[in-house]
């Protein structure tokens, strides 16, 4: 996110000449981060649902963490620049603690992420673009150009965006326990702790 927040116009669902598909969720029933698998071997997903539509995209743990952090920064900037009412914490009613909806079927793996502010609807806009073999032009992000990777675009109120970020933080931090000596994540079998001169330390130690 740069200094200038993009102002976003109304977007329809687009199927372009290059078979590009943009899945737009203007009033999602849910938009959450979640995982499948055991700690140390988790696959991270973002999942959007609206009425009968359900889309799940896979991404890296670090991408989830970065997105949550940047949403927080965007909300602060929106409040500062536009005076928009932004909650410091997610309202309890907006917190979603339920697991991912099943079946979790990967639509695509996320390569590029976009984040913006729609001044007209006063909504945070999150865009998740599929990994592409070709370099993604910045002009494709948050745009309806017909050429480019498939995407999922989600509109969230400031309170819903705060709730998404808080859940995403919890999901990221719910994996392996950190080693109390070096802070690296512990596997069930232990790990080679540099603070113990290579001694293999486990969760039980």
mmCIF file of C-alpha atoms in Angstrom:
data_model
loop_
_atom_site.group_PDB
_atom_site.id
_atom_site.type_symbol
_atom_site.label_atom_id
_atom_site.label_comp_id
_atom_site.label_asym_id
_atom_site.label_seq_id
_atom_site.Cartn_x
_atom_site.Cartn_y
_atom_site.Cartn_z
ATOM 1 C CA UNK A 1 0.000 0.000 0.000
ATOM 2 C CA UNK A 2 1.489 3.322 -1.032
ATOM 3 C CA UNK A 3 0.885 6.799 0.261
ATOM 4 C CA UNK A 4 -2.048 7.357 -2.124
ATOM 5 C CA UNK A 5 -5.027 5.140 -1.391
ATOM 6 C CA UNK A 6 -6.721 3.988 -4.588
ATOM 7 C CA UNK A 7 -10.323 5.076 -5.011
ATOM 8 C CA UNK A 8 -12.260 2.220 -6.503
ATOM 9 C CA UNK A 9 -15.259 2.412 -8.757
ATOM 10 C CA UNK A 10 -18.052 -0.130 -9.091
ATOM 11 C CA UNK A 11 -16.941 -3.484 -10.527
ATOM 12 C CA UNK A 12 -19.043 -6.141 -12.212
ATOM 13 C CA UNK A 13 -17.984 -9.772 -12.466
ATOM 14 C CA UNK A 14 -15.775 -10.023 -15.530
ATOM 15 C CA UNK A 15 -15.109 -12.868 -17.933
ATOM 16 C CA UNK A 16 -12.607 -11.470 -20.399
ATOM 17 C CA UNK A 17 -11.387 -12.540 -23.811
ATOM 18 C CA UNK A 18 -8.485 -14.371 -22.175
ATOM 19 C CA UNK A 19 -10.925 -16.355 -19.978
ATOM 20 C CA UNK A 20 -10.010 -14.258 -16.964
ATOM 21 C CA UNK A 21 -12.518 -14.597 -14.136
ATOM 22 C CA UNK A 22 -12.892 -12.133 -11.256
ATOM 23 C CA UNK A 23 -15.041 -13.501 -8.421
ATOM 24 C CA UNK A 24 -16.559 -10.463 -6.697
ATOM 25 C CA UNK A 25 -18.039 -10.618 -3.184
ATOM 26 C CA UNK A 26 -19.686 -7.275 -2.426
ATOM 27 C CA UNK A 27 -21.563 -8.420 0.683
ATOM 28 C CA UNK A 28 -19.894 -11.638 1.804
ATOM 29 C CA UNK A 29 -21.561 -13.730 4.493
ATOM 30 C CA UNK A 30 -18.063 -14.834 5.531
ATOM 31 C CA UNK A 31 -14.492 -13.957 4.604
ATOM 32 C CA UNK A 32 -12.014 -15.783 6.793
ATOM 33 C CA UNK A 33 -8.547 -17.225 7.069
ATOM 34 C CA UNK A 34 -8.243 -20.877 8.064
ATOM 35 C CA UNK A 35 -6.068 -23.937 7.769
ATOM 36 C CA UNK A 36 -6.239 -27.595 6.880
ATOM 37 C CA UNK A 37 -3.769 -30.031 8.401
ATOM 38 C CA UNK A 38 -1.742 -30.434 11.568
ATOM 39 C CA UNK A 39 0.643 -27.848 13.081
ATOM 40 C CA UNK A 40 3.874 -27.904 11.136
ATOM 41 C CA UNK A 41 2.079 -29.191 8.032
ATOM 42 C CA UNK A 42 -0.791 -26.739 7.629
ATOM 43 C CA UNK A 43 -2.165 -25.411 4.349
ATOM 44 C CA UNK A 44 -3.499 -21.867 4.672
ATOM 45 C CA UNK A 45 -6.669 -20.739 2.931
ATOM 46 C CA UNK A 46 -8.752 -17.618 2.553
ATOM 47 C CA UNK A 47 -12.405 -18.423 2.021
ATOM 48 C CA UNK A 48 -15.219 -16.168 0.861
ATOM 49 C CA UNK A 49 -18.889 -17.094 0.798
ATOM 50 C CA UNK A 50 -22.016 -15.228 -0.219
ATOM 51 C CA UNK A 51 -25.368 -17.000 -0.403
ATOM 52 C CA UNK A 52 -24.690 -20.176 -2.439
ATOM 53 C CA UNK A 53 -21.221 -19.162 -3.664
ATOM 54 C CA UNK A 54 -18.110 -20.481 -1.932
ATOM 55 C CA UNK A 55 -14.530 -19.790 -3.053
ATOM 56 C CA UNK A 56 -11.352 -20.999 -1.334
ATOM 57 C CA UNK A 57 -7.850 -19.924 -2.339
ATOM 58 C CA UNK A 58 -4.586 -21.261 -0.949
ATOM 59 C CA UNK A 59 -1.661 -19.079 0.087
ATOM 60 C CA UNK A 60 1.431 -19.001 2.271
ATOM 61 C CA UNK A 61 1.366 -18.354 6.005
ATOM 62 C CA UNK A 62 3.474 -15.219 5.517
ATOM 63 C CA UNK A 63 0.959 -13.860 3.009
ATOM 64 C CA UNK A 64 -1.839 -14.209 5.578
ATOM 65 C CA UNK A 65 0.289 -12.401 8.152
ATOM 66 C CA UNK A 66 1.243 -9.577 5.795
ATOM 67 C CA UNK A 67 -2.363 -9.095 4.677
ATOM 68 C CA UNK A 68 -3.559 -8.797 8.287
ATOM 69 C CA UNK A 69 -0.842 -6.248 9.063
ATOM 70 C CA UNK A 70 -1.565 -4.150 5.984
ATOM 71 C CA UNK A 71 -5.296 -4.129 6.657
ATOM 72 C CA UNK A 72 -4.532 -2.646 10.071
ATOM 73 C CA UNK A 73 -2.313 0.010 8.487
ATOM 74 C CA UNK A 74 -4.937 0.790 5.837
ATOM 75 C CA UNK A 75 -7.677 1.260 8.438
ATOM 76 C CA UNK A 76 -5.477 3.676 10.384
ATOM 77 C CA UNK A 77 -4.728 5.629 7.205
ATOM 78 C CA UNK A 78 -8.396 5.744 6.204
ATOM 79 C CA UNK A 79 -9.332 7.090 9.646
ATOM 80 C CA UNK A 80 -6.581 9.697 9.529
ATOM 81 C CA UNK A 81 -7.220 10.916 5.995
ATOM 82 C CA UNK A 82 -10.979 10.614 5.672
ATOM 83 C CA UNK A 83 -12.216 10.618 9.261
ATOM 84 C CA UNK A 84 -13.967 7.291 8.711
ATOM 85 C CA UNK A 85 -15.120 5.582 11.890
ATOM 86 C CA UNK A 86 -12.792 2.614 12.377
ATOM 87 C CA UNK A 87 -13.065 0.335 15.446
ATOM 88 C CA UNK A 88 -9.898 -0.245 17.465
ATOM 89 C CA UNK A 89 -10.989 -3.833 17.995
ATOM 90 C CA UNK A 90 -13.384 -6.034 16.102
ATOM 91 C CA UNK A 91 -16.947 -5.970 17.481
ATOM 92 C CA UNK A 92 -17.767 -9.338 19.107
ATOM 93 C CA UNK A 93 -20.626 -9.915 16.654
ATOM 94 C CA UNK A 94 -18.195 -9.646 13.732
ATOM 95 C CA UNK A 95 -15.723 -12.199 15.084
ATOM 96 C CA UNK A 96 -16.011 -15.514 13.231
ATOM 97 C CA UNK A 97 -14.599 -18.446 15.190
ATOM 98 C CA UNK A 98 -16.102 -21.249 13.097
ATOM 99 C CA UNK A 99 -13.934 -23.501 10.905
ATOM 100 C CA UNK A 100 -13.686 -23.284 7.140
ATOM 101 C CA UNK A 101 -16.760 -24.410 5.237
ATOM 102 C CA UNK A 102 -16.360 -27.792 3.581
ATOM 103 C CA UNK A 103 -15.524 -29.014 1.078
ATOM 104 C CA UNK A 104 -12.397 -26.853 0.894
ATOM 105 C CA UNK A 105 -11.656 -26.918 -2.831
ATOM 106 C CA UNK A 106 -8.738 -24.774 -3.941
ATOM 107 C CA UNK A 107 -9.775 -22.374 -6.715
ATOM 108 C CA UNK A 108 -6.169 -21.270 -7.180
ATOM 109 C CA UNK A 109 -3.004 -20.447 -5.252
ATOM 110 C CA UNK A 110 -2.496 -16.756 -4.525
ATOM 111 C CA UNK A 111 0.459 -15.014 -6.104
ATOM 112 C CA UNK A 112 -0.271 -11.280 -5.833
ATOM 113 C CA UNK A 113 -2.487 -9.451 -3.336
ATOM 114 C CA UNK A 114 -4.063 -6.018 -3.668
ATOM 115 C CA UNK A 115 -5.582 -3.784 -1.022
ATOM 116 C CA UNK A 116 -7.579 -0.605 -1.472
ATOM 117 C CA UNK A 117 -10.319 1.641 -0.135
ATOM 118 C CA UNK A 118 -13.627 2.147 -1.932
ATOM 119 C CA UNK A 119 -14.640 5.680 -0.939
ATOM 120 C CA UNK A 120 -18.135 5.321 -2.408
ATOM 121 C CA UNK A 121 -19.161 2.297 -0.344
ATOM 122 C CA UNK A 122 -16.718 3.009 2.504
ATOM 123 C CA UNK A 123 -15.312 -0.486 2.226
ATOM 124 C CA UNK A 124 -11.910 -2.119 2.355
ATOM 125 C CA UNK A 125 -11.292 -3.995 -0.896
ATOM 126 C CA UNK A 126 -9.065 -7.070 -0.877
ATOM 127 C CA UNK A 127 -7.987 -8.666 -4.131
ATOM 128 C CA UNK A 128 -6.279 -12.044 -4.395
ATOM 129 C CA UNK A 129 -4.732 -12.867 -7.762
ATOM 130 C CA UNK A 130 -3.750 -16.331 -8.932
ATOM 131 C CA UNK A 131 -0.103 -17.226 -9.418
ATOM 132 C CA UNK A 132 0.846 -16.511 -13.011
ATOM 133 C CA UNK A 133 3.784 -17.683 -15.078
ATOM 134 C CA UNK A 134 4.043 -14.168 -16.452
ATOM 135 C CA UNK A 135 4.926 -11.118 -14.367
ATOM 136 C CA UNK A 136 1.779 -9.393 -13.127
ATOM 137 C CA UNK A 137 1.538 -5.761 -14.141
ATOM 138 C CA UNK A 138 0.527 -3.521 -11.232
ATOM 139 C CA UNK A 139 -2.238 -2.097 -13.437
ATOM 140 C CA UNK A 140 -4.008 -5.474 -13.272
ATOM 141 C CA UNK A 141 -4.437 -5.298 -9.487
ATOM 142 C CA UNK A 142 -7.823 -3.889 -8.447
ATOM 143 C CA UNK A 143 -8.751 -3.386 -12.088
ATOM 144 C CA UNK A 144 -11.125 -5.004 -14.548
ATOM 145 C CA UNK A 145 -8.666 -5.357 -17.393
ATOM 146 C CA UNK A 146 -9.477 -8.402 -19.512
ATOM 147 C CA UNK A 147 -5.928 -9.743 -19.471
ATOM 148 C CA UNK A 148 -4.363 -11.082 -16.302
ATOM 149 C CA UNK A 149 -4.707 -13.837 -13.735
ATOM 150 C CA UNK A 150 -8.013 -14.912 -12.212
ATOM 151 C CA UNK A 151 -8.865 -13.088 -8.994
ATOM 152 C CA UNK A 152 -11.103 -12.979 -5.945
ATOM 153 C CA UNK A 153 -12.220 -9.487 -4.904
ATOM 154 C CA UNK A 154 -13.902 -8.940 -1.537
ATOM 155 C CA UNK A 155 -15.499 -5.805 -0.089
ATOM 156 C CA UNK A 156 -15.485 -5.497 3.725
ATOM 157 C CA UNK A 157 -16.776 -2.856 6.103
ATOM 158 C CA UNK A 158 -14.085 -1.431 8.424
ATOM 159 C CA UNK A 159 -15.392 -3.519 11.325
ATOM 160 C CA UNK A 160 -15.481 -6.693 9.206
ATOM 161 C CA UNK A 161 -11.970 -5.959 7.939
ATOM 162 C CA UNK A 162 -10.751 -5.562 11.536
ATOM 163 C CA UNK A 163 -12.422 -8.865 12.439
ATOM 164 C CA UNK A 164 -10.789 -10.601 9.472
ATOM 165 C CA UNK A 165 -7.360 -9.289 10.487
ATOM 166 C CA UNK A 166 -7.792 -10.359 14.120
ATOM 167 C CA UNK A 167 -8.828 -13.874 13.110
ATOM 168 C CA UNK A 168 -5.977 -14.073 10.602
ATOM 169 C CA UNK A 169 -3.502 -13.184 13.361
ATOM 170 C CA UNK A 170 -4.915 -15.936 15.576
ATOM 171 C CA UNK A 171 -4.740 -18.474 12.747
ATOM 172 C CA UNK A 172 -1.118 -17.608 12.002
ATOM 173 C CA UNK A 173 -0.158 -17.888 15.680
ATOM 174 C CA UNK A 174 -2.100 -21.095 16.346
ATOM 175 C CA UNK A 175 0.524 -23.404 14.878
ATOM 176 C CA UNK A 176 3.624 -24.863 16.452
ATOM 177 C CA UNK A 177 4.708 -23.596 19.860
ATOM 178 C CA UNK A 178 7.860 -21.448 19.813
ATOM 179 C CA UNK A 179 11.038 -22.718 21.421
ATOM 180 C CA UNK A 180 11.491 -20.753 24.683
ATOM 181 C CA UNK A 181 15.201 -20.374 23.941
ATOM 182 C CA UNK A 182 15.427 -19.411 20.260
ATOM 183 C CA UNK A 183 11.751 -18.676 19.410
ATOM 184 C CA UNK A 184 11.866 -20.945 16.358
ATOM 185 C CA UNK A 185 8.764 -23.173 15.946
ATOM 186 C CA UNK A 186 8.901 -26.581 17.615
ATOM 187 C CA UNK A 187 7.988 -29.699 15.670
ATOM 188 C CA UNK A 188 6.443 -32.622 17.523
ATOM 189 C CA UNK A 189 9.765 -34.420 16.982
ATOM 190 C CA UNK A 190 11.704 -31.399 18.240
ATOM 191 C CA UNK A 191 14.146 -29.133 16.411
ATOM 192 C CA UNK A 192 17.829 -28.331 16.374
ATOM 193 C CA UNK A 193 18.106 -25.403 18.789
ATOM 194 C CA UNK A 194 21.039 -23.089 18.057
ATOM 195 C CA UNK A 195 20.967 -21.919 21.668
ATOM 196 C CA UNK A 196 21.597 -25.501 22.825
ATOM 197 C CA UNK A 197 24.626 -26.123 20.588
ATOM 198 C CA UNK A 198 22.598 -28.313 18.263
ATOM 199 C CA UNK A 199 20.729 -30.245 20.974
ATOM 200 C CA UNK A 200 17.371 -31.484 19.653
ATOM 201 C CA UNK A 201 14.674 -29.842 21.756
ATOM 202 C CA UNK A 202 11.028 -31.016 21.722
ATOM 203 C CA UNK A 203 7.754 -29.563 22.976
ATOM 204 C CA UNK A 204 8.029 -31.674 26.117
ATOM 205 C CA UNK A 205 11.506 -30.370 27.082
#
